[in-house]
Structures are given as structure tokens and as C-alpha cells.
CSV table of C-alpha atoms and ligand atoms in Angstrom, one decimal:
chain,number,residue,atom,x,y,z
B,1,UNK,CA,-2.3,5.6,-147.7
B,2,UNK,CA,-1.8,8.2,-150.4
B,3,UNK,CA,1.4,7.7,-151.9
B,4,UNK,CA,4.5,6.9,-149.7
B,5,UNK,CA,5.8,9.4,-148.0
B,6,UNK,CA,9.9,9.7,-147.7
B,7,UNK,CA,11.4,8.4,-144.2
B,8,UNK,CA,12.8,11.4,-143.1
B,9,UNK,CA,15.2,10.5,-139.6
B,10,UNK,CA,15.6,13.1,-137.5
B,11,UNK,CA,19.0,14.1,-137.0
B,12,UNK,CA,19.4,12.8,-133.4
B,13,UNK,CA,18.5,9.2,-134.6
B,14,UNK,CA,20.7,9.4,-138.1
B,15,UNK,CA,23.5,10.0,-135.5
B,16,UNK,CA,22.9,6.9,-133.6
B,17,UNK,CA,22.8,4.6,-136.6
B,18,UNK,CA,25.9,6.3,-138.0
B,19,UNK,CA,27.7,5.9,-134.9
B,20,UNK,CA,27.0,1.8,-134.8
B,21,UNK,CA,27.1,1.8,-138.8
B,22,UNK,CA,30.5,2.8,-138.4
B,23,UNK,CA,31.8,0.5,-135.7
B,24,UNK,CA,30.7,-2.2,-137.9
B,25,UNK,CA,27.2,-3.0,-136.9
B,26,UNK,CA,24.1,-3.4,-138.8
B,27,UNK,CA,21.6,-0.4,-137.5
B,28,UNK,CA,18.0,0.6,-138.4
B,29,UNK,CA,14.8,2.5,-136.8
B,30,UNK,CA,12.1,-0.2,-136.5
B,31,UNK,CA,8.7,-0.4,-136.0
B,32,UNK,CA,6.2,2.6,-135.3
B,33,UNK,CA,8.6,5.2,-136.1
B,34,UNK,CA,8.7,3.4,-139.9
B,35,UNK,CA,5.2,3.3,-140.1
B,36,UNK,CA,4.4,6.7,-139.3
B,37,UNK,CA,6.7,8.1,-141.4
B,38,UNK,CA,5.7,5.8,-144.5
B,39,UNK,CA,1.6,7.6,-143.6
B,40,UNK,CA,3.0,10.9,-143.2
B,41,UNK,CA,2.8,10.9,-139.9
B,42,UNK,CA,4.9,12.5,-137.2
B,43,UNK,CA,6.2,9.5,-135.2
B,44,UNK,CA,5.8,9.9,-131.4
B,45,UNK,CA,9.3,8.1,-130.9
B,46,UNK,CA,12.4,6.8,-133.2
B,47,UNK,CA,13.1,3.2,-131.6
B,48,UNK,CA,16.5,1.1,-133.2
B,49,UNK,CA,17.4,-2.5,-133.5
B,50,UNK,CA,20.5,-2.9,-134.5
B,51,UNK,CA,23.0,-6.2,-134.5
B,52,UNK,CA,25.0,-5.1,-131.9
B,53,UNK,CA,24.7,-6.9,-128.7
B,54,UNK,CA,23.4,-4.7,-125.8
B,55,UNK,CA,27.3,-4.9,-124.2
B,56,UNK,CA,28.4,-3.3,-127.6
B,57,UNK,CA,25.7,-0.8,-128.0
B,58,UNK,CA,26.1,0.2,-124.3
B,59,UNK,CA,30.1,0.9,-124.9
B,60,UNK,CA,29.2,2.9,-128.0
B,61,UNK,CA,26.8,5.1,-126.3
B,62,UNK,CA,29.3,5.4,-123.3
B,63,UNK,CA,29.3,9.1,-123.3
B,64,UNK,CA,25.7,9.7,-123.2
B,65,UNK,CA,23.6,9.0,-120.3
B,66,UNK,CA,22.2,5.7,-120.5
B,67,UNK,CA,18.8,3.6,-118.9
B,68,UNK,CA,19.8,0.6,-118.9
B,69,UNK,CA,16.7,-1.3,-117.4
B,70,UNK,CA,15.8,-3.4,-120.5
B,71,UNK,CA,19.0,-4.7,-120.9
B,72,UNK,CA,18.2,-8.4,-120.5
B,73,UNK,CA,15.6,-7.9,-123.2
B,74,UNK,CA,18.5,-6.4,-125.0
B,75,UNK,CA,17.0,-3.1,-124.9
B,76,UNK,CA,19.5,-0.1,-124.1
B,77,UNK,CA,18.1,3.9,-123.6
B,78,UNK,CA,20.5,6.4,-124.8
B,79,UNK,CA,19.6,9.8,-124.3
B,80,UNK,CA,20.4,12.5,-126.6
B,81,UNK,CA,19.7,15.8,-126.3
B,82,UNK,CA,16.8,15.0,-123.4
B,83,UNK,CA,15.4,12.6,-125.8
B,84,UNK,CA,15.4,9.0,-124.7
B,85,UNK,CA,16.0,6.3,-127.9
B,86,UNK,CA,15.6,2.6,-127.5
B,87,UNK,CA,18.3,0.6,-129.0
B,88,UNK,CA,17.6,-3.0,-128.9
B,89,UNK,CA,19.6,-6.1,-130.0
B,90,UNK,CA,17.8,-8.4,-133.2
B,91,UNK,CA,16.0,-10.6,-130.9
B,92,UNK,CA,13.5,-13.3,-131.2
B,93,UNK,CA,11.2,-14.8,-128.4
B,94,UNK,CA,10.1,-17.7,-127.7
B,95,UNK,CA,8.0,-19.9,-125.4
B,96,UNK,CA,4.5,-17.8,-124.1
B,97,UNK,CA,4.0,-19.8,-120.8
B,98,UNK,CA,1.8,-17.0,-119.4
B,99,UNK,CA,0.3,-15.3,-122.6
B,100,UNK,CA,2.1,-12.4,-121.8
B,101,UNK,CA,6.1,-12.5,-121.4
B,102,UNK,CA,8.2,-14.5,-123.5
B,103,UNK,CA,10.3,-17.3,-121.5
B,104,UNK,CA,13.5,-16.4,-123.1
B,105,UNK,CA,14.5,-13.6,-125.3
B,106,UNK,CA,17.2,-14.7,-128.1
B,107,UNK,CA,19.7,-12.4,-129.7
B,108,UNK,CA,20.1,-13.2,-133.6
B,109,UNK,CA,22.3,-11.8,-136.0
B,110,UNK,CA,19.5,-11.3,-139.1
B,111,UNK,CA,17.0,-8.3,-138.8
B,112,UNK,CA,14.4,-10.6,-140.6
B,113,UNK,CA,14.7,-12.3,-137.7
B,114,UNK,CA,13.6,-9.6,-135.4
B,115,UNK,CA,11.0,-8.7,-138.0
B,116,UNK,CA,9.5,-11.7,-137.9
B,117,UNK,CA,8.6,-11.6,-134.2
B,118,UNK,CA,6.7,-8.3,-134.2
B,119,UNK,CA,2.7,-8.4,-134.3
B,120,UNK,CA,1.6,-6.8,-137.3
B,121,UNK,CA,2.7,-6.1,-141.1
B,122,UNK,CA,2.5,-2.2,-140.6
B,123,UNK,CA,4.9,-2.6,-137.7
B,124,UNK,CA,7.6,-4.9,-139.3
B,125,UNK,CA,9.1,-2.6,-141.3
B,126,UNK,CA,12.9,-1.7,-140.4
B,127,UNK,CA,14.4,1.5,-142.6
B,128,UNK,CA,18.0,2.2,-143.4
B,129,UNK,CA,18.9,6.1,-144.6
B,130,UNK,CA,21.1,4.4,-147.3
B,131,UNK,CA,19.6,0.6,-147.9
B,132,UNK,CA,16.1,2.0,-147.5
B,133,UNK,CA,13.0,-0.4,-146.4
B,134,UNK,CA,13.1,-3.7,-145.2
B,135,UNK,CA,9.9,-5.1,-145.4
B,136,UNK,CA,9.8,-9.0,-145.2
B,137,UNK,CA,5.8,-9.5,-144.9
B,138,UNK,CA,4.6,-7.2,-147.3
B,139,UNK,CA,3.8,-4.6,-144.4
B,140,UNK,CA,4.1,-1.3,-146.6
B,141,UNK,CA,1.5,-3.2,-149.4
B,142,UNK,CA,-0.7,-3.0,-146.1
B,143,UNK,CA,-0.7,-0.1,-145.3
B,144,UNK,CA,-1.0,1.4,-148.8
B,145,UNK,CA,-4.6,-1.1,-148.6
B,146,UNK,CA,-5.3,-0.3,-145.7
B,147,UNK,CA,-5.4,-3.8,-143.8
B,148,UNK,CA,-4.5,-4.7,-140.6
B,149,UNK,CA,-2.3,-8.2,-140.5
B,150,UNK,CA,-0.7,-10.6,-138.4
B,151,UNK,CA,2.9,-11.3,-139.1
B,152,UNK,CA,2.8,-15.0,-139.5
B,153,UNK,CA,-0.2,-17.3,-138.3
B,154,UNK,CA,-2.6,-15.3,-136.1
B,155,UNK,CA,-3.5,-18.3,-134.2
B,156,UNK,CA,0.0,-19.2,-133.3
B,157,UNK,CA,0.6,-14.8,-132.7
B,158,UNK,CA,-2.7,-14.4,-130.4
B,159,UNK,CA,-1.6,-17.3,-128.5
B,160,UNK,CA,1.6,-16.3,-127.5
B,161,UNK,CA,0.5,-13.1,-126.7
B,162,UNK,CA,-3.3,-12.2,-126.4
B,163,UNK,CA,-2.8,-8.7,-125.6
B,164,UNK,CA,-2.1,-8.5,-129.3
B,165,UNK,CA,-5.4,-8.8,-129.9
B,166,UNK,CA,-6.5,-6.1,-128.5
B,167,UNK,CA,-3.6,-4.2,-130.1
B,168,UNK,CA,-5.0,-5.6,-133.6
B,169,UNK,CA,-8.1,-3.5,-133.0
B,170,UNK,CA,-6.3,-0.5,-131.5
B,171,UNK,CA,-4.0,-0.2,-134.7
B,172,UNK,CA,-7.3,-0.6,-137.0
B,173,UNK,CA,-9.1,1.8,-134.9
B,174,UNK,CA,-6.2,4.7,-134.5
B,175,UNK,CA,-5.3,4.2,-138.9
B,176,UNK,CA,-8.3,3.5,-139.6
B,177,UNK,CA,-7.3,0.1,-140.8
B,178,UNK,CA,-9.6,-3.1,-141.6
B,179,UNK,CA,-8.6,-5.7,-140.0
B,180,UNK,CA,-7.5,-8.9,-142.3
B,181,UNK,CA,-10.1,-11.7,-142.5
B,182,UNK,CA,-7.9,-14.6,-140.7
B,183,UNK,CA,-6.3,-12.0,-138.4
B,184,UNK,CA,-10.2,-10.8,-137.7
B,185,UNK,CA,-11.1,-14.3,-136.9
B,186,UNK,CA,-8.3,-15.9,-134.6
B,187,UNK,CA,-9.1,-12.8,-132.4
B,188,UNK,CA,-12.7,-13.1,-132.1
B,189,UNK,CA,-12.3,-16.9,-131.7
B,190,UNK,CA,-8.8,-16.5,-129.3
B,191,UNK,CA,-10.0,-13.2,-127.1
B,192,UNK,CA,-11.1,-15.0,-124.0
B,193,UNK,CA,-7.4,-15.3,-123.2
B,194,UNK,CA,-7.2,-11.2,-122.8
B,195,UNK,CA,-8.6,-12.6,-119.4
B,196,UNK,CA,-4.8,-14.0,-118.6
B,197,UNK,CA,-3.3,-10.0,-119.4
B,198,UNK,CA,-2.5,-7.8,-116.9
B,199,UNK,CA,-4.6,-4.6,-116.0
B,200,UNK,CA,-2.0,-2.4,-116.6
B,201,UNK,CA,-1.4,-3.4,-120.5
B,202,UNK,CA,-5.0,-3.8,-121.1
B,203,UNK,CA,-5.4,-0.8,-119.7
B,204,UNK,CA,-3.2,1.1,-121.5
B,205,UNK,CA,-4.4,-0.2,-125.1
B,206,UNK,CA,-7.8,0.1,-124.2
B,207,UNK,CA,-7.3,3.4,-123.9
B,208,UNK,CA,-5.6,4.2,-127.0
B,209,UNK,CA,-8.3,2.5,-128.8
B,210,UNK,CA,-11.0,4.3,-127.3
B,211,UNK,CA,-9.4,8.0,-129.0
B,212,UNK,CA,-9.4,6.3,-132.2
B,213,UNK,CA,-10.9,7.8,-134.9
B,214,UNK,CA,-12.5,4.1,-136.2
B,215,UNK,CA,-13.2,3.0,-132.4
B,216,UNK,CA,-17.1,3.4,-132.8
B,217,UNK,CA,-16.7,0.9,-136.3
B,218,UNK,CA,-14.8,-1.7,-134.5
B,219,UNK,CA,-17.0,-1.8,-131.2
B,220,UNK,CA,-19.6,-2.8,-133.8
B,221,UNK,CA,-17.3,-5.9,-135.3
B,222,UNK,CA,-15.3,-6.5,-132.7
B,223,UNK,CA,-17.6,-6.4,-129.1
B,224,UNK,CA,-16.8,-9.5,-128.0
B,225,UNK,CA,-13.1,-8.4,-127.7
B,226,UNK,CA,-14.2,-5.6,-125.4
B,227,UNK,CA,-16.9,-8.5,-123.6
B,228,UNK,CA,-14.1,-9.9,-122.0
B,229,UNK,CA,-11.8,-6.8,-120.6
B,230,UNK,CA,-15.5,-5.5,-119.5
B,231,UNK,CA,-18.8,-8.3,-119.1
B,232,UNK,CA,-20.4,-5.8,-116.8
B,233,UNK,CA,-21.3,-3.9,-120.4
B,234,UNK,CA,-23.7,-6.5,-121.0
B,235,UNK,CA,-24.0,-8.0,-124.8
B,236,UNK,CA,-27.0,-6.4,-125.6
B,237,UNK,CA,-25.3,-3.1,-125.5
B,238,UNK,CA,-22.5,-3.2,-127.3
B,239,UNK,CA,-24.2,-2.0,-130.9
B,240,UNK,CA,-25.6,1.2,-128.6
B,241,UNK,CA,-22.2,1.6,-127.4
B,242,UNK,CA,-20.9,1.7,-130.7
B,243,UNK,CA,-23.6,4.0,-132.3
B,244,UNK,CA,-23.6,6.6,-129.0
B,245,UNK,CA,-20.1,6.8,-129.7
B,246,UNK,CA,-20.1,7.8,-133.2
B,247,UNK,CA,-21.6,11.0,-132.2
B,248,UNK,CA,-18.9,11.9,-129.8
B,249,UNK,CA,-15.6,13.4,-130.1
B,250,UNK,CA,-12.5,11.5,-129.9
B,251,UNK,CA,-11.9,12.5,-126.1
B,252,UNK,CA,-10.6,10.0,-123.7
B,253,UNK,CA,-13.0,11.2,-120.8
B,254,UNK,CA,-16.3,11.5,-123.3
B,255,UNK,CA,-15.4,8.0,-124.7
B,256,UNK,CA,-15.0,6.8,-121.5
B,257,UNK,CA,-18.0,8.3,-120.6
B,258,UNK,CA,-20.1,6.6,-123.2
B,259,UNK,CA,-18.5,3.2,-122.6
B,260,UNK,CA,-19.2,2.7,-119.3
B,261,UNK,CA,-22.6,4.1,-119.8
B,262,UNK,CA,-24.7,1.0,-119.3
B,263,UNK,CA,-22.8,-0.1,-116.5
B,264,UNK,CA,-22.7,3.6,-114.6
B,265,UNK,CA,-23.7,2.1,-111.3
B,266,UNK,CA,-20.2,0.2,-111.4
B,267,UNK,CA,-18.3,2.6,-113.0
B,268,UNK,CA,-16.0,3.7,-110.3
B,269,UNK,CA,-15.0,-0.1,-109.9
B,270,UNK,CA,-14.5,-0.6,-113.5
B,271,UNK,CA,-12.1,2.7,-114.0
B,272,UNK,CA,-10.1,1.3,-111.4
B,273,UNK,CA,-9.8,-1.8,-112.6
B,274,UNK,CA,-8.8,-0.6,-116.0
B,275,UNK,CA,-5.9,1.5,-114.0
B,276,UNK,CA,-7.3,4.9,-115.8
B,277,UNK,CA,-5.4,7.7,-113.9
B,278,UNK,CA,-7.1,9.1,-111.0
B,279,UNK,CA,-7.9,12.5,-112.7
B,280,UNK,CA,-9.2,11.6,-115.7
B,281,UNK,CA,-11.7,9.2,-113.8
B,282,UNK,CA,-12.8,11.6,-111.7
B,283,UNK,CA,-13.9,14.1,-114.6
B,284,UNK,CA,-15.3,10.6,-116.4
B,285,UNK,CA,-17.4,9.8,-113.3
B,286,UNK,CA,-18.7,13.8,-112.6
B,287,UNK,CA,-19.4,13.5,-116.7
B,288,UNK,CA,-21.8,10.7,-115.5
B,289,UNK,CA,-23.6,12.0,-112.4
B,290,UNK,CA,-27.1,12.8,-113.4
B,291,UNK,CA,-28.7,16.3,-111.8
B,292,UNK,CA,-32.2,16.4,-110.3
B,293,UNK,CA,-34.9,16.1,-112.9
B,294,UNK,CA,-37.3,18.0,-111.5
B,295,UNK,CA,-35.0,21.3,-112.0
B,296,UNK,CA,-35.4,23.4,-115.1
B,297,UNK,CA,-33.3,23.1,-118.1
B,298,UNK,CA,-31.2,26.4,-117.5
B,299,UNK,CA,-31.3,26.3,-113.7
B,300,UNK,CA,-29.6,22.7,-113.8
B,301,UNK,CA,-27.3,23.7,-116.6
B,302,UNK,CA,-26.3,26.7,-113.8
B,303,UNK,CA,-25.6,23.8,-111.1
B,304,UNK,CA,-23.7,21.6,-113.4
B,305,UNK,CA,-21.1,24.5,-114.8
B,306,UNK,CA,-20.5,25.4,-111.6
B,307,UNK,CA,-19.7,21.8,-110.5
B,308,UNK,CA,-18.0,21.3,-113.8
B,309,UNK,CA,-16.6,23.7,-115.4
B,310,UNK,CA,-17.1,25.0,-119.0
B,311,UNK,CA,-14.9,22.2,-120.9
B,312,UNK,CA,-16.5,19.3,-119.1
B,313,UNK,CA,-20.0,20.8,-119.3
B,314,UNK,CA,-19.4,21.1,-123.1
B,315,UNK,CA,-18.3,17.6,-123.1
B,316,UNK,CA,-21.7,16.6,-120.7
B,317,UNK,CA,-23.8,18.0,-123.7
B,318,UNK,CA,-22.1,16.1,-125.9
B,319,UNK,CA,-22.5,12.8,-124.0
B,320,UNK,CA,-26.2,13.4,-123.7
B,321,UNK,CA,-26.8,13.9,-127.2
B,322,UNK,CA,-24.7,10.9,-127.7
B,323,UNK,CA,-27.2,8.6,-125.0
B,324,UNK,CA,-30.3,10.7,-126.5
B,325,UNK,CA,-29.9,11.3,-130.2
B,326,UNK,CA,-31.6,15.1,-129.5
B,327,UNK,CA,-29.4,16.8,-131.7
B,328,UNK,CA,-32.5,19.8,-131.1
B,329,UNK,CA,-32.1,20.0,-127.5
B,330,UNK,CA,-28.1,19.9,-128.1
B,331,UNK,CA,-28.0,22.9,-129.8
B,332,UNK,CA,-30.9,24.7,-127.3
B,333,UNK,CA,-28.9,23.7,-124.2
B,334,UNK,CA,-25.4,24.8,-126.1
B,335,UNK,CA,-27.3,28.5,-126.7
B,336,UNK,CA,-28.3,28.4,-123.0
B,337,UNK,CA,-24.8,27.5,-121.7
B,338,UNK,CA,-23.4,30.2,-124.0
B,339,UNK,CA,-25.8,32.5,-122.6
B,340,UNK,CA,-25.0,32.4,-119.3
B,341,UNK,CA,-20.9,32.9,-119.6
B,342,UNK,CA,-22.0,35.1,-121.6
B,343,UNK,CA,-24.0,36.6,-118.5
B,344,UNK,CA,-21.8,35.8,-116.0
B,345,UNK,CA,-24.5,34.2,-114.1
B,346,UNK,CA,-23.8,33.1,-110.5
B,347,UNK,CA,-23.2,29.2,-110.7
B,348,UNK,CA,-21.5,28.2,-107.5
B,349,UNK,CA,-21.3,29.2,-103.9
B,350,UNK,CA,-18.3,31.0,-104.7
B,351,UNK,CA,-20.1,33.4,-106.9
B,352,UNK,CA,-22.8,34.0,-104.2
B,353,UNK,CA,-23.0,37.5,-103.1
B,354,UNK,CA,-23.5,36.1,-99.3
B,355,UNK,CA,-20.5,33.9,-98.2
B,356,UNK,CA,-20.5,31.5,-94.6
B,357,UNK,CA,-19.0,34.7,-92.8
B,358,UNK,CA,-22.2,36.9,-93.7
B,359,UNK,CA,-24.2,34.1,-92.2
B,360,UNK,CA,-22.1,33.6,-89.3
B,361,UNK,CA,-23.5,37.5,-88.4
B,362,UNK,CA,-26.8,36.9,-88.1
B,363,UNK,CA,-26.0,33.9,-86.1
B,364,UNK,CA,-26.3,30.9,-88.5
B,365,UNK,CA,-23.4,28.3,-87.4
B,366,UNK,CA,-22.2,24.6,-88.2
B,367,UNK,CA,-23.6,22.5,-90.9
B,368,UNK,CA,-26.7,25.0,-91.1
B,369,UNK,CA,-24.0,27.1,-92.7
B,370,UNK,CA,-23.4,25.1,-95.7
B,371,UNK,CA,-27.3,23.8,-96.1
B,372,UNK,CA,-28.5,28.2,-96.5
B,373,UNK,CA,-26.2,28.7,-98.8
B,374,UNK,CA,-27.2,25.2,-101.0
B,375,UNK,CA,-31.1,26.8,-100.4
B,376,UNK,CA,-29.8,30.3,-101.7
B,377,UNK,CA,-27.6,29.2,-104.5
B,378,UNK,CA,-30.7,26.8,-105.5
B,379,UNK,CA,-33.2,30.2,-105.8
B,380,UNK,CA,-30.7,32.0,-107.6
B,381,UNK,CA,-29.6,29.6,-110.4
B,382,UNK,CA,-33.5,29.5,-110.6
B,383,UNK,CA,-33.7,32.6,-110.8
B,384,UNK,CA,-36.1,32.7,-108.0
B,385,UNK,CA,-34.0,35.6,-106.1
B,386,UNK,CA,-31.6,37.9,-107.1
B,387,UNK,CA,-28.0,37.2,-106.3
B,388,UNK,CA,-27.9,40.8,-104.8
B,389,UNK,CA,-26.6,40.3,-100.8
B,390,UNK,CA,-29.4,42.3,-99.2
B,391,UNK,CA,-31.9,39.8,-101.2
B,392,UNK,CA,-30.1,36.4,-100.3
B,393,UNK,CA,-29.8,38.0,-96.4
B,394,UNK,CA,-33.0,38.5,-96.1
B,395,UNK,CA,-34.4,35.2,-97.7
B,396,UNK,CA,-31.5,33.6,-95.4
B,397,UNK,CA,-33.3,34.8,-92.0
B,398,UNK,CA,-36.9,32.8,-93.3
B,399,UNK,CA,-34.8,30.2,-93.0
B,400,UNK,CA,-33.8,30.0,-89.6
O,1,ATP,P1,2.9,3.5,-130.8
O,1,ATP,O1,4.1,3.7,-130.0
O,1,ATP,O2,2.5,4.6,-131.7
O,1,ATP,O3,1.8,3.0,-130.0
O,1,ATP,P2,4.3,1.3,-131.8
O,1,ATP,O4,4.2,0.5,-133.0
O,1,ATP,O5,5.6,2.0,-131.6
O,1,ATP,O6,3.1,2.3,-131.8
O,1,ATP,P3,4.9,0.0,-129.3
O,1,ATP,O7,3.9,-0.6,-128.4
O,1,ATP,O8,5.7,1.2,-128.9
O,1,ATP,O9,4.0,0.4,-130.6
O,1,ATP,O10,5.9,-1.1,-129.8
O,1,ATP,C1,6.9,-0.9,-130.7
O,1,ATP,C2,7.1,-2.0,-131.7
O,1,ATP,O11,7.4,-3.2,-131.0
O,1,ATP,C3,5.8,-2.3,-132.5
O,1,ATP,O12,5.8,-1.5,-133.7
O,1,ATP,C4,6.0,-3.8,-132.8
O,1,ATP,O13,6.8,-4.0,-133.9
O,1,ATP,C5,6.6,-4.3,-131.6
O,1,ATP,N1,5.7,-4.8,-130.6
O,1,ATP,C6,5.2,-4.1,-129.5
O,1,ATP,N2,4.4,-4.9,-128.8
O,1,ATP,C7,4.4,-6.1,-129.3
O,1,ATP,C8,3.7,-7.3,-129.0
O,1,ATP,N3,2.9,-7.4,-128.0
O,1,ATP,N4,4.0,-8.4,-129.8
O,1,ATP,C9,4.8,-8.3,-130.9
O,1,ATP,N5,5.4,-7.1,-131.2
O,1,ATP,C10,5.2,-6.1,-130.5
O,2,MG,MG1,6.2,3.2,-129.8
């Protein structure tokens, strides 16, 4: 981090800690937001803690339309102008039974209390528009190095909650962060508890990581994190994970892509299990069909636009000169793709200059239907015949 930048609270937020502020309540935005701000950042969401108990907050806010489905976590949603802001009571938590939720969520009255529950230095920072930063564990120090740090012991942390471990390398991967040499080791030596964490968490951090910037560097340190959400990788393919990945783009479908890689044949499974949305593992899956060797290069680049599109065949080039390391035949197969939009060549059936009706005519019917027009789209993305309908017709009736 470059300098600190000023917290600047949008106005919506200022309003909200004004508004506790003045009914005598202790108010600050927490977490995230702080962190963001501090690196310049735009923050994705303002969340508050304040000392007023959930009750209090809730009568506040009483005139604003509220969500009030966290409230026994002392969370209350208060939305202003269509925004949504979290406004939740100092708390602490204690007793981790199941890795994963705490058994009982305690209000306190100190904000260094609620700091000192949070997972990492960078997101323990509280700010106040007139008392400024509060920053107990040295969490803006940190950032300004760079490192990635437990708040407390990392054991003791990981242990109560291992999907923080996989959030330690999500925050170092997204901020390019290093991750701090005791933090580093409890979660290497503490990850085979991520196996107690739901799908739908790991999921959703796995993700995140993944569009990092850094995630290529921390696949490299940090593997046998990964090992655990995903064995079916294998160990011996991590460091080609890591290196592949490097010479991709920081899209969630491409990264995806080149993760599941060595484990293809399972890939549908494993996007499943990791709860990625349906969409995005469809295009992750068509990314990592393979087309017929035996067709030439721009004949098979033909069939795969027209299956894929022109973003996701862009992104198909890129994931095979992440699995090949041909940068040459990148750049070729780039020209060639160019060429033919440039070209409007015919791609697709729906391109063809003969459609099902056409063959109906001269007495094609059924299935037969769909298999001529697979034949005829096949000689004209190899350029074999012209996609002119008095050609395709007559190539049609040689195969009756
Ligand atoms: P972003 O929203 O950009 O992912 P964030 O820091 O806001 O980052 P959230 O998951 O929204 O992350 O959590 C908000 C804050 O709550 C965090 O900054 C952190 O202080 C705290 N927090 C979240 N999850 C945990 C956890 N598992 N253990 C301890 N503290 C947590
Ligand atoms: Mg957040």
C-alpha cells in the first residue's frame, strides 16, 4: 500500500452512524469497507457495528425498511435508498463445536471486543468520521507491508473456524498479500479440517480466490489447502496448475477451466460439488470439451465458434495456450479466428444455406435430417463445398 488513502463514507452510511451517534450510541463502519478504503479501493459494501443492541438499532431505523433475519447474530439490514447496510451489535463468539458456527454469539459493550473476534489484521479495522481509525492488532501496519495476519493465535483462529483458512489465501491472493509465517503454517498444518465446512462456503471463497490476481503464486505455496476441497487434482499437479494458470486471465470460467484440468473426466461432479452456478459451469465444461483431432486447424476453429461463441472461443485459446505453452500457435489460431468473423464464414447449422425444411423436399425425414446437415456443415467449415444452397443440395442427394 502506497500511502494511506482518506476513509471517505459515503453519505448514506455517515447518516446511519449520525443517527445512532446521536441517540447516544457508539457507531462505526467495520471491516472490508475500512480496508478498501485505507488501499484506495472502492468498497463493494459499507457494513456497521455499533454498541447498540439489535432492539435499539431496529427502533432507530424504524422508518426504513428493515431485514431482520440476522438478528440473533445481532445483525440488523436497514435499507436506504435501495442499498441494504448491515448494522450489527459488538459481539464476540465463542465455542466452535462444528468448525463452522459459533455456539453462542455474545453482545459486548467495547468495539475492541468485536475487533478481536474478526480473522485477519486487514479486516479489524473499525473507522469513525470524527475519532478516526481503530486499529487494535496493528492491521493498517499490514496492509501498508503487505502481510496477511491472524488476529490473535492462528491455531486457536483456524480451529474455530477452518473456513478461514481458506479465506487467509483468498485475502493474500485478491491484495496480493503474503501471507504471515505462523498464520502460513497453522493453515498448512490445520487445513484438513476445511473437510468439516460446508460446500456452499467453500464454494464461495474458492471462487473468489480463483479471480485473484496472486491465485497462481499461492497454488504454488499453498496446494495442500486446495488438496483437501479437491484430492481428485492429484498432488503431482498442483505446480502445473499453478504455472498454467499464470498465463491466463483472471476469468472465473478460464480459471476454472485450468483448475479442473487434470481431473476433466470428473469435472461435471466436481462443479457441482463446489455449488458453481449452473451457467458458469456449463461454459467451464464446453471450455473443456476437446474437438476431433483429425480436423484441420481452421475447420475445427469453424465448429468450435459456432458451438461457442466468440468470447468463450477467445477464452478456449487462451486455456490451450495455458495447458500447451505454444504462445506461436496462440497467436496463429487468434489470426485465424479473426479471419473468419472477419469473413463471416458459416460456423453453425444456423448459418447453412440449406435448413431441415429444404431437406424435407427432397424427401429426407427423421433423424436423417439432423445427421445431412452435420455431413454438410462438416464439408463447408472444411471448406470442402461451398455454402451456396444449390451446392449443399446437391451433395445432400449423394447422401441418400
Ligand atoms: P469482501 O466482502 O470484500 O469479501 P469482507 O472483509 O467484507 O470482504 P466478509 O466475508 O463480507 O468479508 O466479512 C465481513 C467482515 O466480517 C470481515 O472483514 C471480517 O472482519 C469478518 N469476518 C467474516 N468472516 C469471518 C470469519 N469466518 N471469521 C472471523 N471474522 C470474519
Ligand atoms: Mg463484505
Amino acid at each position: 500500500m502506497k500511502g494511506e488513502k482518506p476513509v471517505k463514507i459515503p453519505a448514506d452510511a455517515a447518516f446511519l452512524l449520525e443517527k445512532l451517534n446521536q441517540k447516544g450510541h457508539e457507531a462505526y463502519v467495520v471491516g472490508g469497507c475500512v480496508r478498501d478504503a485505507l488501499l484506495g479501493r472502492t468498497p463493494q459494501d459499507w457494513d456497521l457495528c455499533t454498541s447498540a443492541l439489535p432492539e435499539e438499532t431496529a427502533a432507530i431505523f424504524s422508518d426504513h425498511k428493515l431485514v431482520l433475519d440476522g438478528l440473533v447474530h445481532g445483525t440488523v439490514g436497514v435499507v436506504r435508498n435501495g442499498v441494504l447496510y448491515e448494522i450489527t451489535t459488538f459481539r464476540t463468539e465463542s465455542g466452535y463445536a462444528d468448525a463452522r458456527h459459533p455456539d453462542e454469539v455474545r453482545f459486548v459493550r467495547r468495539i475492541e471486543e468485536d475487533l478481536a473476534r474478526r480473522d485477519f489484521t486487514v479486516n479489524a479495522m473499525a473507522y469513525h468520521p470524527e475519532k478516526g481509525l481503530v486499529d487494535c492488532f496493528g492491521g493498517k501496519n499490514d496492509l501498508q507491508k503487505g502481510i496477511l495476519r491472524c488476529v490473535g493465535d492462528p491455531d486457536t483462529r483456524f480451529h474455530e473456524d477452518a473456513l478461514r483458512i481458506l479465506r487467509a489465501i483468498r485475502f493474500a491472493a485478491v491484495y496480493g498479500l503474503s501471507v504471515e509465517e505462523e498464520t502460513a503454517r497453522a493453515a498448512l498444518r490445520l487445513c484438513p479440517q476445511l473437510s468439516r465446512i460446508s460446500a456452499e462456503r467453500i464454494g464461495a471463497e474458492l471462487t473468489r480466490f480463483l479471480c485473484g490476481a496472486d491465485a497462481p503464486r499461492m497454488i504454488a505455496d499453498f496446494w495442500p489447502i486446495l488438496s483437501v476441497i479437491l484430492p481428485e487434482i492429484g498432488e503431482e499437479n498442483w505446480n502445473a496448475v499453478s504455472e498454467r494458470m499464470k498465463a491466463t486471465e483472471p476469468r472465473l470460467i478460464l480459471r476454472l477451466a485450468v483448475l479442473l484440468y487434470p481431473a476433466k473426466e470428473d469435472a461435471q461432479r466436481l462443479l457441482w460439488r463446489l455449488r458453481v452456478a449452473k451457467n458458469t459451469a456449463q461454459q467451464v465444461l464446453s471450455l473443456l470439451q476437446r474437438q476431433d483431432p483429425a480436423l484441420p486447424e481452421k475447420a475445427a476453429l469453424r465448429l468450435i465458434l459456432g458451438q461457442l461463441g466468440e468470447d468463450l472461443t477467445r477464452l478456449r485459446l487462451q486455456l490451450d495456450k495455458a495447458l500447451t505453452g505454444d504462445e506461436t500457435s496462440f497467436l496463429r489460431q487468434t489470426e485465424l479466428l479473426d479471419e473468419i468473423l472477419r469473413n463471416g464464414d458459416c460456423c453453425s447449422l444456423s448459418q447453412l444455406a440449406v435448413s431441415g425444411t429444404d431437406l424435407q423436399k427432397l424427401g429426407f425425414w427423421g433423424p436423417q435430417i439432423g445427421q445431412v446437415l452435420q455431413t454438410l456443415l462438416l464439408a463447408v467449415v472444411r471448406e470442402e463445398a461451398k455454402n451456396e444452397k444449390t451446392v449443399l443440395l446437391s451433395l445432400a442427394e449423394r447422401e441418400r
